[in-house]
PDB file of C-alpha atoms and ligand atoms in Angstrom:
ATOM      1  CA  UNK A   1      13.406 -11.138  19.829  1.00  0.00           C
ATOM      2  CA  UNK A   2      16.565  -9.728  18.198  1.00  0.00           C
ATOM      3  CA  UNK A   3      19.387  -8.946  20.849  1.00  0.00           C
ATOM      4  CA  UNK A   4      22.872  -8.487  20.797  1.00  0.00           C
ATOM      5  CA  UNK A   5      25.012  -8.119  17.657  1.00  0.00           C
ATOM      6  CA  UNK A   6      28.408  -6.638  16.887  1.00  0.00           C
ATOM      7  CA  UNK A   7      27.404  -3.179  17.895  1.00  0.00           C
ATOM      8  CA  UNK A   8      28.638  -2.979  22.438  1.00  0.00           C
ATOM      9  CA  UNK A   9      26.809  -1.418  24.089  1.00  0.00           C
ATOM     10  CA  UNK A  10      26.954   2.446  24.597  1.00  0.00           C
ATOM     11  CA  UNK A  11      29.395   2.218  21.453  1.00  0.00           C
ATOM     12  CA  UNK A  12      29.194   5.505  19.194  1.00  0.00           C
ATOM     13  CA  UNK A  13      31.255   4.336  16.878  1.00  0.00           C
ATOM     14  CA  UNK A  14      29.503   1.780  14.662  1.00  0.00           C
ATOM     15  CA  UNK A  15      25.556   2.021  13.798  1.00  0.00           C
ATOM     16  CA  UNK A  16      23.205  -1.308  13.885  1.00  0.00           C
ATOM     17  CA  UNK A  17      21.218   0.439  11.375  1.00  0.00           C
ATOM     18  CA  UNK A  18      24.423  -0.455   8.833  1.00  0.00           C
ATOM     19  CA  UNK A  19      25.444  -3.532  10.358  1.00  0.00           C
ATOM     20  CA  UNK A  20      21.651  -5.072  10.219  1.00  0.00           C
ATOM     21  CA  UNK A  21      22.072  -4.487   6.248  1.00  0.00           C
ATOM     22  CA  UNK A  22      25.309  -5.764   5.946  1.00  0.00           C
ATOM     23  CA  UNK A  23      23.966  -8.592   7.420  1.00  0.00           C
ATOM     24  CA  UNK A  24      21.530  -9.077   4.903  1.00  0.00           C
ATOM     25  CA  UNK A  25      24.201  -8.845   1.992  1.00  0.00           C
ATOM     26  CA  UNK A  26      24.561  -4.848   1.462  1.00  0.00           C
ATOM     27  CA  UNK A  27      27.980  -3.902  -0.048  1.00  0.00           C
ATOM     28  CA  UNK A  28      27.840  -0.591   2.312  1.00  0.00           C
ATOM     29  CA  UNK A  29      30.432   0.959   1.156  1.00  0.00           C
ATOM     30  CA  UNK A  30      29.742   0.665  -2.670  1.00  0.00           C
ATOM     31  CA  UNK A  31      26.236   2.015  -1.499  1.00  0.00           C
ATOM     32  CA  UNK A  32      27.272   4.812  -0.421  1.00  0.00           C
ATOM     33  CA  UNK A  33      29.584   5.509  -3.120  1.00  0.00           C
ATOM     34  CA  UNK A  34      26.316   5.148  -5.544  1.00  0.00           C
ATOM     35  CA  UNK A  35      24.200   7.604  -3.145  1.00  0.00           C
ATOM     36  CA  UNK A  36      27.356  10.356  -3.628  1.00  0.00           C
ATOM     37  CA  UNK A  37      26.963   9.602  -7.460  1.00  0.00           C
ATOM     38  CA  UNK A  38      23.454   9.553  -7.605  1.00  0.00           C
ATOM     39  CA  UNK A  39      23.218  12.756  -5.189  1.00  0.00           C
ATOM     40  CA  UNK A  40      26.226  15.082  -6.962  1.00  0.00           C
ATOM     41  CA  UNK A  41      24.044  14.217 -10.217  1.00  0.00           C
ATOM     42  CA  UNK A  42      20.840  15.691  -9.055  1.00  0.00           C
ATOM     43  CA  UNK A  43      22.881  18.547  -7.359  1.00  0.00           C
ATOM     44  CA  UNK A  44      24.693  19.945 -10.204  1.00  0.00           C
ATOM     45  CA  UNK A  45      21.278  18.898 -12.353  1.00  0.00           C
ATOM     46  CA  UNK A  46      18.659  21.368  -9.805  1.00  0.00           C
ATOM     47  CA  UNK A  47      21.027  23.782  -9.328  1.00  0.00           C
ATOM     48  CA  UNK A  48      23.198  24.191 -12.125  1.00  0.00           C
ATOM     49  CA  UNK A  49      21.972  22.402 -15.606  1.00  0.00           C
ATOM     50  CA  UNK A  50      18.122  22.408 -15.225  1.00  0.00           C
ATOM     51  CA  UNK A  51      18.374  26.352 -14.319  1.00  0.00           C
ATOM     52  CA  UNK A  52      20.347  27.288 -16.994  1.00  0.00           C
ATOM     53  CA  UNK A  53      18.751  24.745 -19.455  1.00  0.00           C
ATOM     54  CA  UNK A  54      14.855  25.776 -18.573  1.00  0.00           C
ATOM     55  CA  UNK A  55      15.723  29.504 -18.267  1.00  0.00           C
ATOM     56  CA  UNK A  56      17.018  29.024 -22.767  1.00  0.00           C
ATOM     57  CA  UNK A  57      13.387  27.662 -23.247  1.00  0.00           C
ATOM     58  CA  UNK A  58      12.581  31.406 -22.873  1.00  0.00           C
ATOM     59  CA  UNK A  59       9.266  31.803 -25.449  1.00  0.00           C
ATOM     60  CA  UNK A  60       7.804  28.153 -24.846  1.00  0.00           C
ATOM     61  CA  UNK A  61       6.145  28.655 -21.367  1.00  0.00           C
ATOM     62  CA  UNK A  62       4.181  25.842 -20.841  1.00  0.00           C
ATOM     63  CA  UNK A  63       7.335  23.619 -21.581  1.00  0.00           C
ATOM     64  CA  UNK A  64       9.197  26.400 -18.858  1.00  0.00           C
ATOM     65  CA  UNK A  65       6.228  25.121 -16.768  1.00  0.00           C
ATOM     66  CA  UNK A  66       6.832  21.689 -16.466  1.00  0.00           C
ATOM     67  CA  UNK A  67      10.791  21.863 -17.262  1.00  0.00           C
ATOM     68  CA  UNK A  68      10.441  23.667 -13.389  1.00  0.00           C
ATOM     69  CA  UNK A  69       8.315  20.800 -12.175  1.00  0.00           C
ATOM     70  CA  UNK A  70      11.566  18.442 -13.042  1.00  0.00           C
ATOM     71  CA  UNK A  71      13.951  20.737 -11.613  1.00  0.00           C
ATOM     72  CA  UNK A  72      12.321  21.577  -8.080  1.00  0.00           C
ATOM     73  CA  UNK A  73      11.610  17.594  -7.931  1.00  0.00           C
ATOM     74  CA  UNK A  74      15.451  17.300  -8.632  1.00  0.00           C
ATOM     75  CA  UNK A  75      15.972  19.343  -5.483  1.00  0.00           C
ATOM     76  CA  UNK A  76      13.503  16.953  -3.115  1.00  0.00           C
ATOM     77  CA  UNK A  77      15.384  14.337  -4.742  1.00  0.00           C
ATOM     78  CA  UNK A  78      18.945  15.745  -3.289  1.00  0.00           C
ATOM     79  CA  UNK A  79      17.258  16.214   0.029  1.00  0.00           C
ATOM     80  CA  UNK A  80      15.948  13.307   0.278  1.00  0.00           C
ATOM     81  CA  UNK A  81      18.735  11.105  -0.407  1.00  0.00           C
ATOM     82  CA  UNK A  82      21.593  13.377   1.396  1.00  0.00           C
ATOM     83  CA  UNK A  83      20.597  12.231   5.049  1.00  0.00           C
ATOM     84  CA  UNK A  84      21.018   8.735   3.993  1.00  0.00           C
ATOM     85  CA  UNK A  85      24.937   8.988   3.094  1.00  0.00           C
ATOM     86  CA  UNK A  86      24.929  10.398   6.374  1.00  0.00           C
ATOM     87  CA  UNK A  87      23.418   7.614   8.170  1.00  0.00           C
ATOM     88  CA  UNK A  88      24.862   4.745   6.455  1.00  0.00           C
ATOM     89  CA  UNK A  89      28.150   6.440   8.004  1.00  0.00           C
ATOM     90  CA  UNK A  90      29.521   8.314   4.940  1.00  0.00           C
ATOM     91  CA  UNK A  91      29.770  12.164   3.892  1.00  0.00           C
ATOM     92  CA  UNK A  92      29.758  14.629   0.780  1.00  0.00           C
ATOM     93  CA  UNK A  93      32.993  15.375  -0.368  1.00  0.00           C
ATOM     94  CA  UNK A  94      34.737  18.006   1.117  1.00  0.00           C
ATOM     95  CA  UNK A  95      35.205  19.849  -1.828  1.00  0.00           C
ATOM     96  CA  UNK A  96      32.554  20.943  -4.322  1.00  0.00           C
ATOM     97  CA  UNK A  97      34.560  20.235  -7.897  1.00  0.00           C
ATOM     98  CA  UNK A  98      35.585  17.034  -6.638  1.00  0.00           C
ATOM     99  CA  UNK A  99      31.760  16.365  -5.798  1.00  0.00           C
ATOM    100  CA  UNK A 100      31.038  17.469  -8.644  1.00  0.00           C
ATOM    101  CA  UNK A 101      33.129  14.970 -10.695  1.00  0.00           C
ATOM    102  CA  UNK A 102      31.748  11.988  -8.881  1.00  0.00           C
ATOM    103  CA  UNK A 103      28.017  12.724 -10.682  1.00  0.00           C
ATOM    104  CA  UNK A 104      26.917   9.312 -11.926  1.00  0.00           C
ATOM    105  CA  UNK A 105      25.624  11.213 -14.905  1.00  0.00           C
ATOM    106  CA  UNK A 106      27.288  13.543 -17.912  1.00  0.00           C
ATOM    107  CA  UNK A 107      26.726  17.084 -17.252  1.00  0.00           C
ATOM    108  CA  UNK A 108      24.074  18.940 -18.956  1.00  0.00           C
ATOM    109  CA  UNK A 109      26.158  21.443 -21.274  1.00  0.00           C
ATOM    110  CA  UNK A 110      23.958  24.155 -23.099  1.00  0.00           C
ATOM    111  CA  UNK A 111      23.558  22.789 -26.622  1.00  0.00           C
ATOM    112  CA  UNK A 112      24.838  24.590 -29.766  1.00  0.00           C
ATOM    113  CA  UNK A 113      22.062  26.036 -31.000  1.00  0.00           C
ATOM    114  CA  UNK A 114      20.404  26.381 -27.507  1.00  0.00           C
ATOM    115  CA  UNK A 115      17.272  25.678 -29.246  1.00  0.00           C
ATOM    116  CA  UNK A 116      14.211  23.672 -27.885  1.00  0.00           C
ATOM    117  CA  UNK A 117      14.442  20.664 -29.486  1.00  0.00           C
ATOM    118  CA  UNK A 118      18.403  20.653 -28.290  1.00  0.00           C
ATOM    119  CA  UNK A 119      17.366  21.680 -24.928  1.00  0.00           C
ATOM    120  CA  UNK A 120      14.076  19.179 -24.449  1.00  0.00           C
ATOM    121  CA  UNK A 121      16.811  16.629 -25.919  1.00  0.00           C
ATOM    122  CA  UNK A 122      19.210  17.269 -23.106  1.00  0.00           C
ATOM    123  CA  UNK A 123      16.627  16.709 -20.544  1.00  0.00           C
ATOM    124  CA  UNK A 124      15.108  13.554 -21.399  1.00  0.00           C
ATOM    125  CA  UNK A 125      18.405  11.748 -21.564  1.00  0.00           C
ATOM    126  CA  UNK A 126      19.210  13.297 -18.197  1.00  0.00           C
ATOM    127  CA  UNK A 127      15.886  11.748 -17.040  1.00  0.00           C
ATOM    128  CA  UNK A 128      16.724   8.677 -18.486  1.00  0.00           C
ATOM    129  CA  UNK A 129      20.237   8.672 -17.069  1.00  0.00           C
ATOM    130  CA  UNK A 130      18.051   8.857 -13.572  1.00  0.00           C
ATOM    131  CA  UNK A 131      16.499   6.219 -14.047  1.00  0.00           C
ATOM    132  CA  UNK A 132      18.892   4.040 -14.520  1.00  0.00           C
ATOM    133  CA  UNK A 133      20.738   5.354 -11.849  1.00  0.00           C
ATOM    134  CA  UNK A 134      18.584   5.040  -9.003  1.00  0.00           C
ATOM    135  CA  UNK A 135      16.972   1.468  -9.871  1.00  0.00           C
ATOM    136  CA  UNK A 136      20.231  -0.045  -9.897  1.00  0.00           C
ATOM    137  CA  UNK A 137      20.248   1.754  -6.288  1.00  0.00           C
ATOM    138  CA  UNK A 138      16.814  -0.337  -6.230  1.00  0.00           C
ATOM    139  CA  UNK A 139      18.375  -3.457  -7.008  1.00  0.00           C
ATOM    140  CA  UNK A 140      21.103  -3.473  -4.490  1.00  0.00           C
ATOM    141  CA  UNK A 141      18.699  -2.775  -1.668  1.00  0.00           C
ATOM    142  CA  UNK A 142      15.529  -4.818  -2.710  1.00  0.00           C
ATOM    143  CA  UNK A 143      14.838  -7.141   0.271  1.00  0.00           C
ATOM    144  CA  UNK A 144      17.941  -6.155   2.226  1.00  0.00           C
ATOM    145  CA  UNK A 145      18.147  -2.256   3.543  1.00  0.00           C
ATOM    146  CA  UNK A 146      14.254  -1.559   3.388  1.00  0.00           C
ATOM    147  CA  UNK A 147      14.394   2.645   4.548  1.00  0.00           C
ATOM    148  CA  UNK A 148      17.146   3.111   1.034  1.00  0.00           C
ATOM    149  CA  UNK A 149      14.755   1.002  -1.101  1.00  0.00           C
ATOM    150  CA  UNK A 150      11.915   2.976  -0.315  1.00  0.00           C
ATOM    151  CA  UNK A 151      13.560   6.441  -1.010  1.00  0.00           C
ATOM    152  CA  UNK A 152      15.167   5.237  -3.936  1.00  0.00           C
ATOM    153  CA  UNK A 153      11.671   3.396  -5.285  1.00  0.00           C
ATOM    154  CA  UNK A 154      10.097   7.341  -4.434  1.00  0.00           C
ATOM    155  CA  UNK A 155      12.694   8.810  -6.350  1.00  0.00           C
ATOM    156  CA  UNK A 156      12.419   6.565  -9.380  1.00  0.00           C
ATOM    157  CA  UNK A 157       8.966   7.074  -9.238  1.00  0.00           C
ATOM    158  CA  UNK A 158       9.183  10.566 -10.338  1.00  0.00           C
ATOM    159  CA  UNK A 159      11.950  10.265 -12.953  1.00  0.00           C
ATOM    160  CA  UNK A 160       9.571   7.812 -15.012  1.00  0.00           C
ATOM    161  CA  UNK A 161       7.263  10.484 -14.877  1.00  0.00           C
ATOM    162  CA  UNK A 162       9.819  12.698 -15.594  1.00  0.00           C
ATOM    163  CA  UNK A 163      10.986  10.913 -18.950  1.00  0.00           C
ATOM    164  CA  UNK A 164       7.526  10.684 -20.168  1.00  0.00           C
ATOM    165  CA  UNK A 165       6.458  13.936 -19.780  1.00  0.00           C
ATOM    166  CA  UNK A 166      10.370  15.179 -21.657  1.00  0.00           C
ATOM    167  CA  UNK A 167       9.267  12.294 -24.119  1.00  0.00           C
ATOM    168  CA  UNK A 168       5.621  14.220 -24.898  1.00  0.00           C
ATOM    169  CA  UNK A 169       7.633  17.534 -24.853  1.00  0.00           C
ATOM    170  CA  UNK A 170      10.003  16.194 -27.614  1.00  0.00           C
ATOM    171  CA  UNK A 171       8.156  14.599 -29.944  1.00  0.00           C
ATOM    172  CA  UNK A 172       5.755  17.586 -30.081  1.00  0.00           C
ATOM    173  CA  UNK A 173       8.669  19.745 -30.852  1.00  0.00           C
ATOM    174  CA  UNK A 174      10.942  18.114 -32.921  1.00  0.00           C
ATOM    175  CA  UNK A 175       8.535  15.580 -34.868  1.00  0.00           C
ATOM    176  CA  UNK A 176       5.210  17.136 -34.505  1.00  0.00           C
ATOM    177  CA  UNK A 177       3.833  13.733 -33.103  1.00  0.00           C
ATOM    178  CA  UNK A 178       1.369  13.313 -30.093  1.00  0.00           C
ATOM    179  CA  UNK A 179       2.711  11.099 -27.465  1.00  0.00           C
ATOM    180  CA  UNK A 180       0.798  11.463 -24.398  1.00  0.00           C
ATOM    181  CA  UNK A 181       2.243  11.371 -20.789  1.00  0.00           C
ATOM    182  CA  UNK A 182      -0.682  11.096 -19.135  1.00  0.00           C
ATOM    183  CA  UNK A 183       1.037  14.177 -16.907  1.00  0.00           C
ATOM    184  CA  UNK A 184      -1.302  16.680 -14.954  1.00  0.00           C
ATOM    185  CA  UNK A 185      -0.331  19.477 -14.133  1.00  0.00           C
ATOM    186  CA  UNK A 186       1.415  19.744 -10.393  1.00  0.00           C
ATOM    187  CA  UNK A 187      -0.911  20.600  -7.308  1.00  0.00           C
ATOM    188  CA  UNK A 188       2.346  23.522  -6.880  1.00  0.00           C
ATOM    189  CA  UNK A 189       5.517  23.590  -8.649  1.00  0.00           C
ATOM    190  CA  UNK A 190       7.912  21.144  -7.850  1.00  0.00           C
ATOM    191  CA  UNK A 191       5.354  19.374  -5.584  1.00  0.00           C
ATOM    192  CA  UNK A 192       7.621  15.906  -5.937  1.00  0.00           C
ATOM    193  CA  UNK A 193       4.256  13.488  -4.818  1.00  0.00           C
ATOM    194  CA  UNK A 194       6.825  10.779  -3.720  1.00  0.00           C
ATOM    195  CA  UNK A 195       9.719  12.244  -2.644  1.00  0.00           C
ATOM    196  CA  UNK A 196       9.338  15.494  -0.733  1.00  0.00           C
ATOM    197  CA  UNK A 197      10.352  15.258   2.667  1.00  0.00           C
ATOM    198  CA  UNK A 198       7.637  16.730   4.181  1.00  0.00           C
ATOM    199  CA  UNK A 199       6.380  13.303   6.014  1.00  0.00           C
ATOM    200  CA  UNK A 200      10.110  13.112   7.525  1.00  0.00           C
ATOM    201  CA  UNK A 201      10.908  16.816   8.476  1.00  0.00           C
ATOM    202  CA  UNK A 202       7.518  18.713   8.355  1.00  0.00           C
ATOM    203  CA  UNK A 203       5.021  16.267   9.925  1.00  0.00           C
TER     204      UNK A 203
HETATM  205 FE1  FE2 B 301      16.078  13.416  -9.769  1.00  0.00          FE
HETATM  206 FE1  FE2 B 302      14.217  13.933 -12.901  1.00  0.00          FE
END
């Protein structure tokens, strides 16, 4: 049985839940710095970017439709993930802009014409920037820090999704081509299958 360990007893100050990873090879505070990335770019992306983005695809409902789907799942994605900072002993920024400039992906200007195709174009590279995002995030914890893995495997699970379903959207729109994402449609909006945190908060 495991005992003992660098953490005394009674002490408030340091967490065996970090030092058990760090003893497996986790760089904690470059983990952290990666969760603040990954976390200011789903921020600014559900409440900022995705809104304004999906709100210009005014006229093309059904890609409004699953354009929300992304953005709510963006949102479980931030809440998901925010606790963690927290636990691994770090903290958001104290200061939204400076947040803000941490995002580990470019923000999501409205394109000039604020057309579909410009628009659907913007999200799927957003999605893709996602991805890459949270399996390196995947890669650092694989094996070592098992409770980040499996949020960050949850959350990458829906941003595949997520770039097929902006890659079906797109080549519809711009090239007339049928490339299926094998997407049905939400049980609700935003239902996030993987990531919500209903089996953590709402049991
Ligand atoms: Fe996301
Ligand atoms: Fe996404």
């Amino acid at each position: 049985m495991a005992k003992g360990g660098v953490v005394k007893h009674g002490d408030v100050s340091q967490r065996v839940g970090v030092e058990s990873i760090r003893a497996r090879g986790v760089d904690v505070e470059k983990l952290i710095k990666m969760l603040i990335a990954n976390a200011a770019a789903e921020f600014s992306s559900t409440y900022y970017y995705y809104t304004i983005l999906r709100m210009h695809l005014a006229g093309h409902e059904d890609y409004k439709e699953i354009c929300e789907d992304a953005r709510l799942e963006d949102r479980a994605h931030w809440e998901l993930i925010v606790p963690r900072i927290y636990e691994l002993g770090g903290e958001l920024p104290n200061d939204l802009p400076a947040f803000h400039n941490q995002a580990g992906c470019e923000p999501a200007k409205l394109p000039n014409p604020p057309n579909a195709v410009n628009i659907l174009t913007l999200l799927l590279e957003s999605e893709r920037c996602a991805i890459r995002s949270w399996s390196e995030i995947c890669d650092m914890t694989f094996g070592k820090d098992p409770r980040t893995y499996d949020m960050a495997a949850r959350i990458l699970n829906e941003e595949v999704e997520h770039e097929a379903w902006f890659i079906e959207l797109l080549a519809h729109e711009r090239d007339g081509k049928s490339i299926p994402s094998g997407h049905f449609r939400r049980g609700t909006p935003g239902d996030a299958p993987y990531s919500k945190n209903r089996g953590f908060y709402n049991p």
